[in-house]
Amino acid sequence: MKLDSMYQEVILDHYKHPHGRGLRDGDAEVHHVNPTCGDEITLRVKYEGSQIADVSYEGQGCSISQASASVLNELLVGKQLAEAQKIQETFLELMQSKGRIEPDDAMEEVLEDAVAFAGVSKYPARVKCALLSWMAWKDATAQALGEADAERKTA
């Protein structure tokens, strides 16, 4: 099977069978919109200490944006914050590569199903779709951890 078609199957599978869809309780909630195409996501994140206990979302948009949110949930829930940030940074690097990065074994080990978005990096308009949930997670995490820091300082 050709790699591109396998990647397309991974994206379609996450789109049709999303992980983490449906808003649940969280420590922070953000809403992001991609104004160029109209994709939207509302994302909640819940932490237990520095471990990601849950990432839930509701959204609408193309298969890329919705599948990316599903992959994010699958990759980050249960991870420590530092590991999740490494995954997010690796995904961002891949998405900003304009197709110049060919995922190797090390990148595949970090990104797992997210490596399927490698082909998307060749299309700048689609990169924003793939990154929508990841930027929302980053903002929700900053909000959640900022509030946790504020609570510790007042305690």
XYZ file of N, CA and C in Angstrom:
465
model
N 0.847 -1.183 0.000
C 0.000 0.000 0.000
C 0.892 1.246 0.000
N 0.525 2.198 -0.806
C 1.267 3.438 -0.909
C 1.111 4.241 0.389
N 2.193 4.913 0.811
C 2.194 5.644 2.071
C 1.122 6.733 2.091
N 0.984 7.504 1.012
C -0.016 8.576 0.973
C -1.429 8.043 1.183
N -1.746 6.920 0.567
C -3.100 6.380 0.729
C -3.299 5.834 2.140
N -2.248 5.283 2.736
C -2.350 4.817 4.118
C -2.599 6.013 5.041
N -1.881 7.115 4.799
C -2.072 8.319 5.603
C -3.499 8.848 5.451
N -4.016 8.840 4.228
C -5.383 9.300 4.010
C -6.373 8.432 4.777
N -6.125 7.139 4.824
C -7.003 6.231 5.573
C -6.983 6.536 7.065
N -5.806 6.849 7.610
C -5.696 7.191 9.033
C -6.514 8.448 9.329
N -6.385 9.455 8.477
C -7.127 10.702 8.666
C -8.628 10.451 8.568
N -9.051 9.709 7.566
C -10.484 9.419 7.418
C -11.025 8.589 8.575
N -10.225 7.658 9.084
C -10.663 6.842 10.213
C -10.887 7.715 11.446
N -9.964 8.644 11.714
C -10.132 9.541 12.863
C -11.310 10.483 12.660
N -11.559 10.869 11.420
C -12.696 11.740 11.122
C -14.016 10.996 11.359
N -14.086 9.755 10.908
C -15.320 8.973 11.035
C -15.537 8.419 12.442
N -14.452 8.162 13.163
C -14.507 7.576 14.503
C -13.659 8.420 15.454
N -14.152 9.619 15.800
C -13.338 10.559 16.576
C -13.131 10.129 18.031
N -11.928 10.406 18.503
C -11.571 10.176 19.906
C -11.699 11.512 20.645
N -12.373 11.497 21.785
C -12.454 12.686 22.629
C -13.559 13.662 22.282
N -14.361 13.362 21.287
C -15.433 14.276 20.873
C -16.508 14.318 21.951
N -17.051 15.489 22.187
C -18.064 15.689 23.222
C -17.444 16.385 24.411
N -17.909 17.583 24.718
C -17.308 18.363 25.806
C -17.595 17.734 27.159
N -16.554 17.606 27.936
C -16.649 17.104 29.307
C -16.054 18.151 30.243
N -16.144 17.906 31.548
C -15.577 18.839 32.523
C -14.104 19.065 32.239
N -13.676 20.295 32.472
C -12.273 20.613 32.269
C -11.838 21.766 33.154
N -10.542 21.987 33.174
C -9.972 23.089 33.951
C -9.985 24.391 33.144
N -10.028 24.271 31.829
C -10.030 25.452 30.964
C -10.715 25.108 29.657
N -11.318 26.134 29.049
C -11.989 25.966 27.765
C -11.607 27.122 26.854
N -11.343 26.805 25.603
C -11.060 27.829 24.605
C -11.877 27.523 23.347
N -12.097 28.565 22.562
C -12.798 28.423 21.287
C -11.912 29.055 20.218
N -11.560 28.290 19.208
C -10.735 28.783 18.115
C -11.477 28.630 16.799
N -11.240 29.591 15.904
C -11.843 29.590 14.583
C -10.753 29.821 13.556
N -10.815 29.094 12.462
C -9.939 29.333 11.324
C -10.733 30.213 10.360
N -10.442 31.511 10.325
C -11.264 32.420 9.516
C -11.152 32.174 8.007
N -10.097 31.516 7.567
C -9.944 31.308 6.124
C -10.893 30.240 5.589
N -11.297 29.295 6.454
C -12.181 28.235 5.952
C -13.425 28.024 6.807
N -13.471 28.611 7.988
C -14.640 28.487 8.840
C -14.612 27.329 9.824
N -13.504 26.552 9.849
C -13.395 25.486 10.850
C -13.443 26.100 12.239
N -14.092 25.401 13.173
C -14.208 25.867 14.559
C -13.986 24.710 15.506
N -13.446 25.048 16.681
C -13.322 24.039 17.732
C -13.468 24.719 19.092
N -14.199 24.068 19.970
C -14.231 24.416 21.384
C -13.552 23.247 22.081
N -12.512 23.535 22.823
C -11.692 22.487 23.430
C -11.561 22.728 24.922
N -11.698 21.653 25.676
C -11.497 21.693 27.132
C -10.360 20.756 27.493
N -9.583 21.184 28.461
C -8.484 20.357 28.940
C -8.613 20.217 30.451
N -8.292 19.031 30.937
C -8.333 18.757 32.377
C -7.005 18.159 32.796
N -6.443 18.695 33.859
C -5.162 18.225 34.374
C -5.329 17.625 35.754
N -4.522 16.628 36.036
C -4.337 16.102 37.395
C -2.867 16.283 37.679
N -2.539 17.352 38.381
C -1.134 17.718 38.544
C -0.594 18.149 37.197
N 0.495 17.520 36.757
C 1.059 17.860 35.449
C 0.688 16.823 34.385
N -0.239 15.928 34.730
C -0.680 14.918 33.767
C -1.990 15.363 33.116
N -2.082 15.160 31.811
C -3.301 15.496 31.084
C -4.321 14.387 31.351
N -5.363 14.745 32.097
C -6.394 13.768 32.447
C -7.408 13.615 31.314
N -7.677 14.724 30.588
C -8.651 14.645 29.505
C -8.489 15.839 28.577
N -8.792 15.604 27.323
C -8.953 16.650 26.311
C -10.248 16.303 25.593
N -11.220 17.194 25.673
C -12.485 16.967 24.983
C -12.757 18.162 24.080
N -13.570 17.937 23.068
C -13.813 19.011 22.109
C -15.140 18.809 21.381
N -15.622 19.895 20.844
C -16.723 19.915 19.886
C -16.254 20.823 18.778
N -16.560 20.461 17.568
C -16.131 21.311 16.474
C -16.854 20.979 15.200
N -16.616 21.827 14.241
C -17.139 21.580 12.907
C -16.090 22.047 11.921
N -16.038 21.351 10.811
C -15.078 21.730 9.795
C -14.690 20.541 8.952
N -13.622 20.711 8.242
C -13.167 19.694 7.301
C -12.639 18.452 8.019
N -12.445 17.412 7.240
C -11.960 16.153 7.803
C -10.580 16.324 8.428
N -9.759 17.201 7.893
C -8.409 17.390 8.439
C -8.472 17.997 9.834
N -9.264 19.047 10.006
C -9.329 19.686 11.329
C -9.950 18.760 12.366
N -10.974 18.031 11.977
C -11.646 17.143 12.922
C -10.793 15.917 13.247
N -10.129 15.362 12.251
C -9.250 14.209 12.485
C -8.055 14.614 13.340
N -7.547 15.806 13.126
C -6.407 16.277 13.912
C -6.771 16.399 15.389
N -7.981 16.867 15.676
C -8.441 16.952 17.075
C -8.526 15.563 17.694
N -8.990 14.596 16.931
C -9.085 13.216 17.408
C -7.701 12.644 17.706
N -6.764 12.891 16.800
C -5.396 12.411 16.992
C -4.773 13.077 18.217
N -5.018 14.370 18.378
C -4.504 15.088 19.546
C -4.986 14.426 20.830
N -6.277 14.132 20.907
C -6.825 13.470 22.093
C -6.124 12.145 22.340
N -6.016 11.346 21.289
C -5.404 10.021 21.421
C -3.944 10.107 21.883
N -3.222 11.105 21.369
C -1.797 11.232 21.691
C -1.531 11.841 23.065
N -2.339 12.802 23.490
C -1.981 13.585 24.675
C -2.606 13.133 25.985
N -3.801 12.562 25.955
C -4.438 12.161 27.213
C -3.593 11.087 27.895
N -3.318 11.338 29.170
C -2.501 10.419 29.958
C -1.028 10.783 30.003
N -0.624 11.743 29.166
C 0.789 12.141 29.109
C 1.083 13.232 30.132
N 2.337 13.294 30.542
C 2.806 14.402 31.356
C 2.928 15.626 30.455
N 2.786 16.804 31.023
C 2.808 18.040 30.249
C 4.064 18.162 29.389
N 5.228 17.877 29.940
C 6.475 18.026 29.185
C 6.497 17.130 27.949
N 6.022 15.906 28.083
C 5.972 14.996 26.937
C 4.956 15.484 25.905
N 3.813 15.971 26.377
C 2.782 16.485 25.475
C 3.294 17.699 24.705
N 4.047 18.550 25.378
C 4.605 19.725 24.705
C 5.617 19.303 23.636
N 6.382 18.260 23.898
C 7.336 17.758 22.893
C 6.582 17.232 21.669
N 5.490 16.530 21.903
C 4.674 16.021 20.804
C 4.111 17.187 19.997
N 3.585 18.195 20.696
C 3.006 19.361 20.016
C 4.072 20.086 19.194
N 5.255 20.255 19.741
C 6.336 20.938 19.027
C 6.777 20.142 17.801
N 6.820 18.825 17.910
C 7.192 17.977 16.780
C 6.136 18.057 15.690
N 4.863 18.054 16.079
C 3.778 18.173 15.107
C 3.839 19.537 14.411
N 4.088 20.587 15.175
C 4.197 21.927 14.607
C 5.349 21.992 13.602
N 6.486 21.405 13.966
C 7.641 21.368 13.057
C 7.275 20.666 11.744
N 6.588 19.536 11.845
C 6.169 18.802 10.657
C 5.214 19.638 9.808
N 4.255 20.288 10.459
C 3.262 21.067 9.722
C 3.870 22.299 9.051
N 4.895 22.872 9.659
C 5.522 24.068 9.098
C 6.618 23.744 8.084
N 6.823 22.472 7.787
C 7.932 22.052 6.911
C 7.650 22.251 5.427
N 6.415 22.555 5.071
C 6.025 22.723 3.664
C 6.356 21.476 2.844
N 6.276 20.319 3.492
C 6.512 19.054 2.808
C 7.970 18.667 2.690
N 8.862 19.446 3.287
C 10.301 19.166 3.177
C 10.786 18.122 4.172
N 10.020 17.879 5.210
C 10.414 16.857 6.189
C 9.736 15.552 5.824
N 10.541 14.546 5.642
C 10.031 13.187 5.426
C 10.101 12.494 6.789
N 8.961 12.154 7.383
C 8.987 11.562 8.722
C 9.865 10.311 8.782
N 10.770 10.294 9.762
C 11.613 9.124 9.974
C 11.052 8.309 11.140
N 11.736 7.243 11.486
C 11.253 6.367 12.563
C 11.104 7.107 13.886
N 12.062 7.994 14.191
C 12.012 8.729 15.457
C 10.785 9.634 15.502
N 10.503 10.320 14.385
C 9.341 11.208 14.338
C 8.055 10.388 14.413
N 8.024 9.262 13.732
C 6.845 8.405 13.774
C 6.590 7.887 15.181
N 7.661 7.622 15.919
C 7.511 7.139 17.296
C 6.881 8.219 18.174
N 7.258 9.474 17.969
C 6.711 10.587 18.753
C 5.281 10.896 18.332
N 5.045 10.963 17.023
C 3.758 11.439 16.515
C 2.701 10.361 16.306
N 3.107 9.114 16.218
C 2.174 8.009 15.975
C 1.243 8.361 14.807
N -0.086 8.339 14.997
C -1.024 8.615 13.909
C -0.896 10.033 13.343
N -0.373 10.968 14.122
C -0.248 12.350 13.653
C 0.713 12.475 12.480
N 1.573 11.486 12.295
C 2.499 11.516 11.166
C 1.725 11.450 9.843
N 0.489 10.999 9.889
C -0.350 10.925 8.683
C -0.615 12.303 8.081
N -0.396 13.359 8.852
C -0.633 14.714 8.361
C 0.573 15.283 7.611
N 1.611 14.490 7.409
C 2.813 14.959 6.713
C 2.478 15.539 5.346
N 1.600 14.887 4.617
C 1.217 15.374 3.294
C 0.486 16.699 3.332
N -0.207 16.952 4.426
C -0.958 18.207 4.588
C 0.000 19.396 4.614
N 1.218 19.183 5.096
C 2.174 20.287 5.240
C 2.546 20.921 3.906
N 2.249 20.264 2.811
C 2.538 20.809 1.472
C 1.520 21.867 1.056
N 0.416 21.979 1.797
C -0.684 22.872 1.427
C -0.929 23.880 2.547
N -0.348 25.081 2.439
C -0.435 26.066 3.525
C -1.853 26.325 4.038
N -2.825 26.347 3.162
C -4.203 26.597 3.614
C -4.710 25.456 4.485
N -4.237 24.251 4.256
C -4.681 23.090 5.023
C -3.912 22.946 6.344
N -2.711 23.514 6.402
C -1.915 23.450 7.637
C -2.688 24.088 8.789
N -3.355 25.200 8.520
C -4.147 25.863 9.563
C -5.251 24.946 10.076
N -5.811 24.150 9.179
C -6.854 23.192 9.583
C -6.268 22.157 10.544
N -5.113 21.622 10.188
C -4.485 20.585 11.010
C -4.026 21.128 12.359
N -3.643 22.402 12.397
C -3.110 22.987 13.633
C -4.178 23.590 14.550
N -5.406 23.700 14.090
C -6.451 24.377 14.858
C -6.591 23.807 16.275
N -6.759 22.513 16.392
C -6.948 21.904 17.720
C -5.676 21.977 18.555
N -4.512 21.896 17.914
C -3.245 21.933 18.637
C -2.995 23.314 19.249
N -3.355 24.360 18.528
C -3.221 25.718 19.065
C -4.250 25.941 20.177
N -5.439 25.371 20.009
C -6.459 25.465 21.053
C -5.975 24.757 22.321
N -5.376 23.568 22.158
C -4.862 22.844 23.319
C -3.779 23.655 24.027
N -2.897 24.248 23.245
C -1.811 25.049 23.823
C -2.384 26.214 24.634
N -3.388 26.905 24.090
C -4.005 28.026 24.797
C -4.779 27.567 26.035
N -5.502 26.461 25.911
C -6.252 25.945 27.062
C -5.300 25.505 28.164
N -4.179 24.926 27.787
C -3.188 24.509 28.770
C -2.606 25.718 29.495
N -2.278 26.758 28.748
C -1.751 27.977 29.372
C -2.777 28.567 30.342
N -4.021 28.547 29.931
C -5.103 29.063 30.786
C -5.248 28.200 32.035
N -5.292 26.890 31.866
C -5.477 25.977 33.004
C -4.316 26.073 33.977
N -3.099 26.085 33.460
C -1.929 26.127 34.333
C -1.731 27.503 34.934
N -2.132 28.544 34.227
C -2.080 29.894 34.778
C -3.010 30.020 35.959
N -4.208 29.459 35.852
C -5.160 29.483 36.963
C -4.663 28.627 38.118
N -4.016 27.506 37.825
C -3.468 26.653 38.888
C -2.368 27.395 39.631
N -1.512 28.111 38.887
C -0.441 28.896 39.529
C -1.039 29.998 40.399
N -2.086 30.644 39.905
C -2.735 31.714 40.664
C -3.351 31.146 41.941
N -3.948 29.966 41.878
C -4.545 29.357 43.058
C -3.468 29.004 44.087
N -2.314 28.513 43.640
C -1.223 28.173 44.558
C -0.676 29.411 45.256
N -0.616 30.513 44.531
C -0.065 31.750 45.099
C -1.008 32.352 46.134
N -2.317 32.135 45.977
C -3.268 32.699 46.935
C -3.567 31.752 48.089
N -3.110 30.505 47.974
C -3.400 29.524 49.024
C -2.499 29.699 50.218
